[in-house]
């Protein structure tokens, strides 16, 4: 079960907060959807939006900036993460930002 590694729950909350906040701050998307799938010890979280052309990118910054660490957190804490583009069920373009957590500590 996923929660045999309790640190994953806190990490999942942090990363969900980061990617949902990034969609709200950096896109004009009015259609945002969160999907959470738990299979055995693997958690996959996806955030979908309609900002098809808006790629997430690392902002340059320094230690005192309030923003700009979301992608670093994904890279450091998630087992894997990425961005996919597709046509949504109703035919409009959609972007999916996803991450996975799971496995032994550190994974």
PDB file of N, CA and C in Angstrom:
ATOM      1  N   UNK A   1       0.838  -1.184   0.000  1.00  0.00           N
ATOM      2  CA  UNK A   1       0.000   0.000   0.000  1.00  0.00           C
ATOM      3  C   UNK A   1       0.882   1.246   0.000  1.00  0.00           C
ATOM      4  N   UNK A   2       0.445   2.254  -0.692  1.00  0.00           N
ATOM      5  CA  UNK A   2       1.201   3.498  -0.855  1.00  0.00           C
ATOM      6  C   UNK A   2       1.599   4.121   0.475  1.00  0.00           C
ATOM      7  N   UNK A   3       0.691   4.140   1.435  1.00  0.00           N
ATOM      8  CA  UNK A   3       0.960   4.867   2.671  1.00  0.00           C
ATOM      9  C   UNK A   3       1.811   4.089   3.667  1.00  0.00           C
ATOM     10  N   UNK A   4       2.392   2.954   3.250  1.00  0.00           N
ATOM     11  CA  UNK A   4       3.379   2.333   4.130  1.00  0.00           C
ATOM     12  C   UNK A   4       4.648   3.197   4.167  1.00  0.00           C
ATOM     13  N   UNK A   5       4.739   4.142   3.223  1.00  0.00           N
ATOM     14  CA  UNK A   5       5.811   5.128   3.218  1.00  0.00           C
ATOM     15  C   UNK A   5       5.178   6.490   3.506  1.00  0.00           C
ATOM     16  N   UNK A   6       4.964   6.836   4.792  1.00  0.00           N
ATOM     17  CA  UNK A   6       4.208   8.043   5.136  1.00  0.00           C
ATOM     18  C   UNK A   6       4.781   9.331   4.558  1.00  0.00           C
ATOM     19  N   UNK A   7       6.081   9.376   4.289  1.00  0.00           N
ATOM     20  CA  UNK A   7       6.647  10.608   3.735  1.00  0.00           C
ATOM     21  C   UNK A   7       6.060  10.933   2.366  1.00  0.00           C
ATOM     22  N   UNK A   8       5.534   9.932   1.663  1.00  0.00           N
ATOM     23  CA  UNK A   8       4.936  10.182   0.357  1.00  0.00           C
ATOM     24  C   UNK A   8       3.684  11.053   0.449  1.00  0.00           C
ATOM     25  N   UNK A   9       2.927  10.949   1.540  1.00  0.00           N
ATOM     26  CA  UNK A   9       1.706  11.752   1.678  1.00  0.00           C
ATOM     27  C   UNK A   9       2.049  13.241   1.714  1.00  0.00           C
ATOM     28  N   UNK A  10       3.046  13.615   2.493  1.00  0.00           N
ATOM     29  CA  UNK A  10       3.455  15.021   2.557  1.00  0.00           C
ATOM     30  C   UNK A  10       4.038  15.487   1.225  1.00  0.00           C
ATOM     31  N   UNK A  11       4.828  14.643   0.600  1.00  0.00           N
ATOM     32  CA  UNK A  11       5.413  14.988  -0.700  1.00  0.00           C
ATOM     33  C   UNK A  11       4.322  15.162  -1.741  1.00  0.00           C
ATOM     34  N   UNK A  12       3.328  14.278  -1.739  1.00  0.00           N
ATOM     35  CA  UNK A  12       2.223  14.388  -2.696  1.00  0.00           C
ATOM     36  C   UNK A  12       1.471  15.694  -2.500  1.00  0.00           C
ATOM     37  N   UNK A  13       1.189  16.068  -1.251  1.00  0.00           N
ATOM     38  CA  UNK A  13       0.491  17.335  -0.989  1.00  0.00           C
ATOM     39  C   UNK A  13       1.295  18.523  -1.509  1.00  0.00           C
ATOM     40  N   UNK A  14       2.592  18.521  -1.263  1.00  0.00           N
ATOM     41  CA  UNK A  14       3.447  19.612  -1.715  1.00  0.00           C
ATOM     42  C   UNK A  14       3.457  19.720  -3.239  1.00  0.00           C
ATOM     43  N   UNK A  15       3.636  18.588  -3.925  1.00  0.00           N
ATOM     44  CA  UNK A  15       3.733  18.623  -5.380  1.00  0.00           C
ATOM     45  C   UNK A  15       2.399  18.948  -6.036  1.00  0.00           C
ATOM     46  N   UNK A  16       1.285  18.451  -5.489  1.00  0.00           N
ATOM     47  CA  UNK A  16      -0.032  18.828  -6.015  1.00  0.00           C
ATOM     48  C   UNK A  16      -0.215  20.327  -5.878  1.00  0.00           C
ATOM     49  N   UNK A  17       0.126  20.865  -4.723  1.00  0.00           N
ATOM     50  CA  UNK A  17       0.010  22.305  -4.500  1.00  0.00           C
ATOM     51  C   UNK A  17       0.839  23.079  -5.514  1.00  0.00           C
ATOM     52  N   UNK A  18       2.042  22.620  -5.783  1.00  0.00           N
ATOM     53  CA  UNK A  18       2.918  23.304  -6.739  1.00  0.00           C
ATOM     54  C   UNK A  18       2.334  23.312  -8.148  1.00  0.00           C
ATOM     55  N   UNK A  19       1.902  22.156  -8.647  1.00  0.00           N
ATOM     56  CA  UNK A  19       1.468  22.140 -10.044  1.00  0.00           C
ATOM     57  C   UNK A  19       0.112  22.810 -10.238  1.00  0.00           C
ATOM     58  N   UNK A  20      -0.783  22.706  -9.271  1.00  0.00           N
ATOM     59  CA  UNK A  20      -2.072  23.403  -9.391  1.00  0.00           C
ATOM     60  C   UNK A  20      -1.854  24.912  -9.287  1.00  0.00           C
ATOM     61  N   UNK A  21      -1.014  25.340  -8.370  1.00  0.00           N
ATOM     62  CA  UNK A  21      -0.710  26.767  -8.236  1.00  0.00           C
ATOM     63  C   UNK A  21      -0.070  27.303  -9.505  1.00  0.00           C
ATOM     64  N   UNK A  22       0.845  26.549 -10.103  1.00  0.00           N
ATOM     65  CA  UNK A  22       1.499  26.998 -11.338  1.00  0.00           C
ATOM     66  C   UNK A  22       0.496  27.187 -12.473  1.00  0.00           C
ATOM     67  N   UNK A  23      -0.458  26.273 -12.605  1.00  0.00           N
ATOM     68  CA  UNK A  23      -1.486  26.433 -13.634  1.00  0.00           C
ATOM     69  C   UNK A  23      -2.277  27.714 -13.377  1.00  0.00           C
ATOM     70  N   UNK A  24      -2.645  27.956 -12.120  1.00  0.00           N
ATOM     71  CA  UNK A  24      -3.427  29.144 -11.791  1.00  0.00           C
ATOM     72  C   UNK A  24      -2.639  30.433 -11.981  1.00  0.00           C
ATOM     73  N   UNK A  25      -1.351  30.415 -11.667  1.00  0.00           N
ATOM     74  CA  UNK A  25      -0.539  31.627 -11.767  1.00  0.00           C
ATOM     75  C   UNK A  25      -0.064  31.923 -13.186  1.00  0.00           C
ATOM     76  N   UNK A  26       0.235  30.899 -13.952  1.00  0.00           N
ATOM     77  CA  UNK A  26       0.953  31.099 -15.208  1.00  0.00           C
ATOM     78  C   UNK A  26       0.156  30.797 -16.466  1.00  0.00           C
ATOM     79  N   UNK A  27      -1.131  30.499 -16.336  1.00  0.00           N
ATOM     80  CA  UNK A  27      -1.965  30.297 -17.523  1.00  0.00           C
ATOM     81  C   UNK A  27      -3.277  31.056 -17.351  1.00  0.00           C
ATOM     82  N   UNK A  28      -3.983  31.188 -18.432  1.00  0.00           N
ATOM     83  CA  UNK A  28      -5.326  31.776 -18.398  1.00  0.00           C
ATOM     84  C   UNK A  28      -6.384  30.686 -18.464  1.00  0.00           C
ATOM     85  N   UNK A  29      -5.999  29.482 -18.142  1.00  0.00           N
ATOM     86  CA  UNK A  29      -6.901  28.339 -18.264  1.00  0.00           C
ATOM     87  C   UNK A  29      -8.097  28.486 -17.330  1.00  0.00           C
ATOM     88  N   UNK A  30      -9.278  28.238 -17.895  1.00  0.00           N
ATOM     89  CA  UNK A  30     -10.501  28.249 -17.104  1.00  0.00           C
ATOM     90  C   UNK A  30     -10.970  26.842 -16.779  1.00  0.00           C
ATOM     91  N   UNK A  31     -10.363  25.858 -17.407  1.00  0.00           N
ATOM     92  CA  UNK A  31     -10.744  24.464 -17.206  1.00  0.00           C
ATOM     93  C   UNK A  31      -9.555  23.700 -16.643  1.00  0.00           C
ATOM     94  N   UNK A  32      -9.540  23.504 -15.346  1.00  0.00           N
ATOM     95  CA  UNK A  32      -8.451  22.776 -14.682  1.00  0.00           C
ATOM     96  C   UNK A  32      -9.054  21.541 -14.016  1.00  0.00           C
ATOM     97  N   UNK A  33      -8.405  20.399 -14.236  1.00  0.00           N
ATOM     98  CA  UNK A  33      -8.901  19.140 -13.665  1.00  0.00           C
ATOM     99  C   UNK A  33      -7.745  18.408 -13.003  1.00  0.00           C
ATOM    100  N   UNK A  34      -7.995  17.883 -11.825  1.00  0.00           N
ATOM    101  CA  UNK A  34      -7.012  17.109 -11.070  1.00  0.00           C
ATOM    102  C   UNK A  34      -7.428  15.647 -11.100  1.00  0.00           C
ATOM    103  N   UNK A  35      -6.476  14.774 -11.417  1.00  0.00           N
ATOM    104  CA  UNK A  35      -6.739  13.333 -11.440  1.00  0.00           C
ATOM    105  C   UNK A  35      -5.691  12.651 -10.573  1.00  0.00           C
ATOM    106  N   UNK A  36      -6.143  11.782  -9.680  1.00  0.00           N
ATOM    107  CA  UNK A  36      -5.244  11.046  -8.785  1.00  0.00           C
ATOM    108  C   UNK A  36      -5.532   9.563  -8.953  1.00  0.00           C
ATOM    109  N   UNK A  37      -4.483   8.800  -9.261  1.00  0.00           N
ATOM    110  CA  UNK A  37      -4.619   7.358  -9.442  1.00  0.00           C
ATOM    111  C   UNK A  37      -3.615   6.671  -8.521  1.00  0.00           C
ATOM    112  N   UNK A  38      -4.113   5.722  -7.731  1.00  0.00           N
ATOM    113  CA  UNK A  38      -3.264   4.949  -6.828  1.00  0.00           C
ATOM    114  C   UNK A  38      -3.354   3.489  -7.234  1.00  0.00           C
ATOM    115  N   UNK A  39      -2.212   2.914  -7.614  1.00  0.00           N
ATOM    116  CA  UNK A  39      -2.135   1.498  -7.972  1.00  0.00           C
ATOM    117  C   UNK A  39      -0.991   0.880  -7.190  1.00  0.00           C
ATOM    118  N   UNK A  40      -1.346  -0.032  -6.309  1.00  0.00           N
ATOM    119  CA  UNK A  40      -0.374  -0.701  -5.453  1.00  0.00           C
ATOM    120  C   UNK A  40       0.427   0.349  -4.694  1.00  0.00           C
ATOM    121  N   UNK A  41       1.703   0.480  -4.966  1.00  0.00           N
ATOM    122  CA  UNK A  41       2.499   1.476  -4.237  1.00  0.00           C
ATOM    123  C   UNK A  41       2.908   2.638  -5.144  1.00  0.00           C
ATOM    124  N   UNK A  42       2.178   2.863  -6.240  1.00  0.00           N
ATOM    125  CA  UNK A  42       2.494   3.948  -7.162  1.00  0.00           C
ATOM    126  C   UNK A  42       1.346   4.948  -7.204  1.00  0.00           C
ATOM    127  N   UNK A  43       1.648   6.187  -6.917  1.00  0.00           N
ATOM    128  CA  UNK A  43       0.684   7.277  -6.999  1.00  0.00           C
ATOM    129  C   UNK A  43       1.012   8.109  -8.224  1.00  0.00           C
ATOM    130  N   UNK A  44       0.010   8.336  -9.066  1.00  0.00           N
ATOM    131  CA  UNK A  44       0.181   9.191 -10.242  1.00  0.00           C
ATOM    132  C   UNK A  44      -0.838  10.316 -10.145  1.00  0.00           C
ATOM    133  N   UNK A  45      -0.347  11.548 -10.190  1.00  0.00           N
ATOM    134  CA  UNK A  45      -1.191  12.738 -10.107  1.00  0.00           C
ATOM    135  C   UNK A  45      -1.031  13.501 -11.403  1.00  0.00           C
ATOM    136  N   UNK A  46      -2.170  13.900 -11.986  1.00  0.00           N
ATOM    137  CA  UNK A  46      -2.172  14.678 -13.224  1.00  0.00           C
ATOM    138  C   UNK A  46      -3.033  15.912 -13.038  1.00  0.00           C
ATOM    139  N   UNK A  47      -2.571  17.017 -13.575  1.00  0.00           N
ATOM    140  CA  UNK A  47      -3.362  18.240 -13.649  1.00  0.00           C
ATOM    141  C   UNK A  47      -3.523  18.564 -15.126  1.00  0.00           C
ATOM    142  N   UNK A  48      -4.775  18.707 -15.542  1.00  0.00           N
ATOM    143  CA  UNK A  48      -5.092  19.017 -16.933  1.00  0.00           C
ATOM    144  C   UNK A  48      -5.555  20.462 -17.011  1.00  0.00           C
ATOM    145  N   UNK A  49      -5.134  21.156 -18.064  1.00  0.00           N
ATOM    146  CA  UNK A  49      -5.624  22.507 -18.319  1.00  0.00           C
ATOM    147  C   UNK A  49      -5.755  22.703 -19.815  1.00  0.00           C
ATOM    148  N   UNK A  50      -6.348  23.824 -20.214  1.00  0.00           N
ATOM    149  CA  UNK A  50      -6.541  24.080 -21.632  1.00  0.00           C
ATOM    150  C   UNK A  50      -5.533  25.090 -22.189  1.00  0.00           C
ATOM    151  N   UNK A  51      -4.466  25.338 -21.448  1.00  0.00           N
ATOM    152  CA  UNK A  51      -3.383  26.224 -21.910  1.00  0.00           C
ATOM    153  C   UNK A  51      -2.387  25.381 -22.695  1.00  0.00           C
ATOM    154  N   UNK A  52      -2.827  24.933 -23.861  1.00  0.00           N
ATOM    155  CA  UNK A  52      -2.105  23.947 -24.670  1.00  0.00           C
ATOM    156  C   UNK A  52      -0.680  24.370 -24.998  1.00  0.00           C
ATOM    157  N   UNK A  53      -0.460  25.644 -25.280  1.00  0.00           N
ATOM    158  CA  UNK A  53       0.860  26.106 -25.722  1.00  0.00           C
ATOM    159  C   UNK A  53       1.759  26.595 -24.592  1.00  0.00           C
ATOM    160  N   UNK A  54       1.269  26.615 -23.372  1.00  0.00           N
ATOM    161  CA  UNK A  54       2.056  27.144 -22.251  1.00  0.00           C
ATOM    162  C   UNK A  54       2.879  26.034 -21.616  1.00  0.00           C
ATOM    163  N   UNK A  55       4.161  25.996 -21.943  1.00  0.00           N
ATOM    164  CA  UNK A  55       5.060  25.001 -21.360  1.00  0.00           C
ATOM    165  C   UNK A  55       5.537  25.445 -19.990  1.00  0.00           C
ATOM    166  N   UNK A  56       5.606  24.507 -19.037  1.00  0.00           N
ATOM    167  CA  UNK A  56       6.258  24.858 -17.782  1.00  0.00           C
ATOM    168  C   UNK A  56       7.753  25.027 -18.028  1.00  0.00           C
ATOM    169  N   UNK A  57       8.346  26.007 -17.407  1.00  0.00           N
ATOM    170  CA  UNK A  57       9.783  26.217 -17.548  1.00  0.00           C
ATOM    171  C   UNK A  57      10.339  26.795 -16.258  1.00  0.00           C
ATOM    172  N   UNK A  58      11.594  26.486 -16.020  1.00  0.00           N
ATOM    173  CA  UNK A  58      12.275  26.944 -14.807  1.00  0.00           C
ATOM    174  C   UNK A  58      12.596  28.423 -14.917  1.00  0.00           C
ATOM    175  N   UNK A  59      12.159  29.186 -13.923  1.00  0.00           N
ATOM    176  CA  UNK A  59      12.476  30.609 -13.879  1.00  0.00           C
ATOM    177  C   UNK A  59      13.845  30.816 -13.251  1.00  0.00           C
ATOM    178  N   UNK A  60      14.642  31.704 -13.807  1.00  0.00           N
ATOM    179  CA  UNK A  60      15.884  32.052 -13.115  1.00  0.00           C
ATOM    180  C   UNK A  60      15.521  32.847 -11.863  1.00  0.00           C
ATOM    181  N   UNK A  61      16.271  32.673 -10.835  1.00  0.00           N
ATOM    182  CA  UNK A  61      15.989  33.399  -9.602  1.00  0.00           C
ATOM    183  C   UNK A  61      17.097  33.211  -8.605  1.00  0.00           C
ATOM    184  N   UNK A  62      16.903  33.836  -7.463  1.00  0.00           N
ATOM    185  CA  UNK A  62      17.894  33.671  -6.399  1.00  0.00           C
ATOM    186  C   UNK A  62      17.209  33.135  -5.149  1.00  0.00           C
ATOM    187  N   UNK A  63      17.964  32.963  -4.102  1.00  0.00           N
ATOM    188  CA  UNK A  63      17.476  32.344  -2.878  1.00  0.00           C
ATOM    189  C   UNK A  63      16.361  33.138  -2.209  1.00  0.00           C
ATOM    190  N   UNK A  64      16.196  34.397  -2.531  1.00  0.00           N
ATOM    191  CA  UNK A  64      15.199  35.236  -1.870  1.00  0.00           C
ATOM    192  C   UNK A  64      13.893  35.360  -2.649  1.00  0.00           C
ATOM    193  N   UNK A  65      13.827  34.793  -3.859  1.00  0.00           N
ATOM    194  CA  UNK A  65      12.593  34.843  -4.646  1.00  0.00           C
ATOM    195  C   UNK A  65      11.522  33.968  -3.998  1.00  0.00           C
ATOM    196  N   UNK A  66      10.277  34.433  -4.051  1.00  0.00           N
ATOM    197  CA  UNK A  66       9.168  33.662  -3.494  1.00  0.00           C
ATOM    198  C   UNK A  66       8.712  32.557  -4.433  1.00  0.00           C
ATOM    199  N   UNK A  67       8.972  32.678  -5.714  1.00  0.00           N
ATOM    200  CA  UNK A  67       8.519  31.710  -6.709  1.00  0.00           C
ATOM    201  C   UNK A  67       9.707  31.122  -7.449  1.00  0.00           C
ATOM    202  N   UNK A  68       9.410  30.092  -8.266  1.00  0.00           N
ATOM    203  CA  UNK A  68      10.436  29.581  -9.162  1.00  0.00           C
ATOM    204  C   UNK A  68      11.062  28.267  -8.755  1.00  0.00           C
ATOM    205  N   UNK A  69      10.479  27.576  -7.780  1.00  0.00           N
ATOM    206  CA  UNK A  69      11.081  26.313  -7.327  1.00  0.00           C
ATOM    207  C   UNK A  69      10.247  25.081  -7.641  1.00  0.00           C
ATOM    208  N   UNK A  70       9.083  25.269  -8.256  1.00  0.00           N
ATOM    209  CA  UNK A  70       8.171  24.155  -8.499  1.00  0.00           C
ATOM    210  C   UNK A  70       8.770  23.033  -9.316  1.00  0.00           C
ATOM    211  N   UNK A  71       9.408  23.366 -10.429  1.00  0.00           N
ATOM    212  CA  UNK A  71       9.998  22.322 -11.273  1.00  0.00           C
ATOM    213  C   UNK A  71      11.194  21.665 -10.599  1.00  0.00           C
ATOM    214  N   UNK A  72      11.921  22.425  -9.805  1.00  0.00           N
ATOM    215  CA  UNK A  72      13.020  21.824  -9.034  1.00  0.00           C
ATOM    216  C   UNK A  72      12.476  20.801  -8.031  1.00  0.00           C
ATOM    217  N   UNK A  73      11.365  21.142  -7.383  1.00  0.00           N
ATOM    218  CA  UNK A  73      10.751  20.204  -6.443  1.00  0.00           C
ATOM    219  C   UNK A  73      10.275  18.944  -7.160  1.00  0.00           C
ATOM    220  N   UNK A  74       9.648  19.105  -8.316  1.00  0.00           N
ATOM    221  CA  UNK A  74       9.221  17.933  -9.080  1.00  0.00           C
ATOM    222  C   UNK A  74      10.408  17.050  -9.442  1.00  0.00           C
ATOM    223  N   UNK A  75      11.467  17.668  -9.927  1.00  0.00           N
ATOM    224  CA  UNK A  75      12.655  16.918 -10.329  1.00  0.00           C
ATOM    225  C   UNK A  75      13.295  16.194  -9.145  1.00  0.00           C
ATOM    226  N   UNK A  76      13.360  16.870  -8.003  1.00  0.00           N
ATOM    227  CA  UNK A  76      14.029  16.294  -6.836  1.00  0.00           C
ATOM    228  C   UNK A  76      13.186  15.272  -6.079  1.00  0.00           C
ATOM    229  N   UNK A  77      11.847  15.463  -6.042  1.00  0.00           N
ATOM    230  CA  UNK A  77      11.021  14.651  -5.150  1.00  0.00           C
ATOM    231  C   UNK A  77      10.198  13.577  -5.845  1.00  0.00           C
ATOM    232  N   UNK A  78       9.866  13.772  -7.114  1.00  0.00           N
ATOM    233  CA  UNK A  78       9.024  12.799  -7.815  1.00  0.00           C
ATOM    234  C   UNK A  78       9.868  11.678  -8.409  1.00  0.00           C
ATOM    235  N   UNK A  79       9.268  10.514  -8.505  1.00  0.00           N
ATOM    236  CA  UNK A  79       9.928   9.394  -9.189  1.00  0.00           C
ATOM    237  C   UNK A  79      10.110   9.749 -10.659  1.00  0.00           C
ATOM    238  N   UNK A  80       9.078  10.386 -11.226  1.00  0.00           N
ATOM    239  CA  UNK A  80       9.111  10.820 -12.620  1.00  0.00           C
ATOM    240  C   UNK A  80       8.055  11.900 -12.788  1.00  0.00           C
ATOM    241  N   UNK A  81       8.191  12.732 -13.810  1.00  0.00           N
ATOM    242  CA  UNK A  81       7.179  13.746 -14.117  1.00  0.00           C
ATOM    243  C   UNK A  81       7.327  14.165 -15.564  1.00  0.00           C
ATOM    244  N   UNK A  82       6.291  14.795 -16.087  1.00  0.00           N
ATOM    245  CA  UNK A  82       6.361  15.237 -17.464  1.00  0.00           C
ATOM    246  C   UNK A  82       5.146  16.043 -17.873  1.00  0.00           C
ATOM    247  N   UNK A  83       5.121  16.368 -19.169  1.00  0.00           N
ATOM    248  CA  UNK A  83       4.041  17.149 -19.773  1.00  0.00           C
ATOM    249  C   UNK A  83       3.617  16.423 -21.038  1.00  0.00           C
ATOM    250  N   UNK A  84       2.303  16.298 -21.227  1.00  0.00           N
ATOM    251  CA  UNK A  84       1.753  15.706 -22.445  1.00  0.00           C
ATOM    252  C   UNK A  84       0.677  16.624 -22.997  1.00  0.00           C
ATOM    253  N   UNK A  85       0.515  16.592 -24.287  1.00  0.00           N
ATOM    254  CA  UNK A  85      -0.553  17.347 -24.946  1.00  0.00           C
ATOM    255  C   UNK A  85      -1.455  16.368 -25.686  1.00  0.00           C
ATOM    256  N   UNK A  86      -2.746  16.663 -25.668  1.00  0.00           N
ATOM    257  CA  UNK A  86      -3.700  15.804 -26.367  1.00  0.00           C
ATOM    258  C   UNK A  86      -4.977  16.571 -26.623  1.00  0.00           C
ATOM    259  N   UNK A  87      -5.860  15.959 -27.400  1.00  0.00           N
ATOM    260  CA  UNK A  87      -7.191  16.523 -27.593  1.00  0.00           C
ATOM    261  C   UNK A  87      -8.063  16.037 -26.446  1.00  0.00           C
ATOM    262  N   UNK A  88      -8.750  16.935 -25.802  1.00  0.00           N
ATOM    263  CA  UNK A  88      -9.642  16.571 -24.707  1.00  0.00           C
ATOM    264  C   UNK A  88     -10.862  15.846 -25.268  1.00  0.00           C
ATOM    265  N   UNK A  89     -11.658  15.277 -24.396  1.00  0.00           N
ATOM    266  CA  UNK A  89     -12.834  14.511 -24.814  1.00  0.00           C
ATOM    267  C   UNK A  89     -13.770  15.339 -25.689  1.00  0.00           C
ATOM    268  N   UNK A  90     -13.844  16.635 -25.450  1.00  0.00           N
ATOM    269  CA  UNK A  90     -14.744  17.484 -26.229  1.00  0.00           C
ATOM    270  C   UNK A  90     -14.048  18.101 -27.440  1.00  0.00           C
ATOM    271  N   UNK A  91     -12.831  17.640 -27.762  1.00  0.00           N
ATOM    272  CA  UNK A  91     -12.164  18.052 -28.981  1.00  0.00           C
ATOM    273  C   UNK A  91     -11.233  19.245 -28.868  1.00  0.00           C
ATOM    274  N   UNK A  92     -11.163  19.889 -27.735  1.00  0.00           N
ATOM    275  CA  UNK A  92     -10.254  21.029 -27.578  1.00  0.00           C
ATOM    276  C   UNK A  92      -8.915  20.543 -27.055  1.00  0.00           C
ATOM    277  N   UNK A  93      -7.855  21.244 -27.386  1.00  0.00           N
ATOM    278  CA  UNK A  93      -6.530  20.827 -26.913  1.00  0.00           C
ATOM    279  C   UNK A  93      -6.445  20.884 -25.389  1.00  0.00           C
ATOM    280  N   UNK A  94      -5.680  19.965 -24.836  1.00  0.00           N
ATOM    281  CA  UNK A  94      -5.460  19.931 -23.392  1.00  0.00           C
ATOM    282  C   UNK A  94      -3.994  19.633 -23.110  1.00  0.00           C
ATOM    283  N   UNK A  95      -3.530  20.141 -21.983  1.00  0.00           N
ATOM    284  CA  UNK A  95      -2.173  19.857 -21.522  1.00  0.00           C
ATOM    285  C   UNK A  95      -2.283  19.112 -20.195  1.00  0.00           C
ATOM    286  N   UNK A  96      -1.461  18.099 -20.024  1.00  0.00           N
ATOM    287  CA  UNK A  96      -1.418  17.316 -18.799  1.00  0.00           C
ATOM    288  C   UNK A  96      -0.027  17.461 -18.194  1.00  0.00           C
ATOM    289  N   UNK A  97       0.031  17.906 -16.967  1.00  0.00           N
ATOM    290  CA  UNK A  97       1.277  17.899 -16.204  1.00  0.00           C
ATOM    291  C   UNK A  97       1.102  16.816 -15.148  1.00  0.00           C
ATOM    292  N   UNK A  98       2.031  15.873 -15.082  1.00  0.00           N
ATOM    293  CA  UNK A  98       1.857  14.735 -14.198  1.00  0.00           C
ATOM    294  C   UNK A  98       3.138  14.445 -13.421  1.00  0.00           C
ATOM    295  N   UNK A  99       2.953  13.748 -12.301  1.00  0.00           N
ATOM    296  CA  UNK A  99       4.106  13.221 -11.567  1.00  0.00           C
ATOM    297  C   UNK A  99       3.727  11.901 -10.931  1.00  0.00           C
ATOM    298  N   UNK A 100       4.758  11.131 -10.610  1.00  0.00           N
ATOM    299  CA  UNK A 100       4.574   9.837  -9.950  1.00  0.00           C
ATOM    300  C   UNK A 100       5.419   9.782  -8.682  1.00  0.00           C
ATOM    301  N   UNK A 101       4.849   9.178  -7.677  1.00  0.00           N
ATOM    302  CA  UNK A 101       5.550   8.877  -6.422  1.00  0.00           C
ATOM    303  C   UNK A 101       5.311   7.416  -6.112  1.00  0.00           C
ATOM    304  N   UNK A 102       6.245   6.799  -5.450  1.00  0.00           N
ATOM    305  CA  UNK A 102       5.992   5.437  -5.015  1.00  0.00           C
ATOM    306  C   UNK A 102       7.252   4.640  -4.850  1.00  0.00           C
ATOM    307  N   UNK A 103       7.039   3.411  -4.398  1.00  0.00           N
ATOM    308  CA  UNK A 103       8.158   2.524  -4.165  1.00  0.00           C
ATOM    309  C   UNK A 103       8.813   2.795  -2.829  1.00  0.00           C
ATOM    310  N   UNK A 104      10.018   2.352  -2.717  1.00  0.00           N
ATOM    311  CA  UNK A 104      10.771   2.495  -1.466  1.00  0.00           C
ATOM    312  C   UNK A 104      11.103   3.966  -1.224  1.00  0.00           C
ATOM    313  N   UNK A 105      11.428   4.329   0.018  1.00  0.00           N
ATOM    314  CA  UNK A 105      11.805   5.719   0.302  1.00  0.00           C
ATOM    315  C   UNK A 105      12.857   6.203  -0.697  1.00  0.00           C
ATOM    316  N   UNK A 106      12.631   7.433  -1.156  1.00  0.00           N
ATOM    317  CA  UNK A 106      13.501   8.014  -2.171  1.00  0.00           C
ATOM    318  C   UNK A 106      12.970   7.793  -3.562  1.00  0.00           C
ATOM    319  N   UNK A 107      11.856   7.000  -3.689  1.00  0.00           N
ATOM    320  CA  UNK A 107      11.346   6.685  -5.016  1.00  0.00           C
ATOM    321  C   UNK A 107       9.998   7.222  -5.292  1.00  0.00           C
TER     322      UNK A 107
END
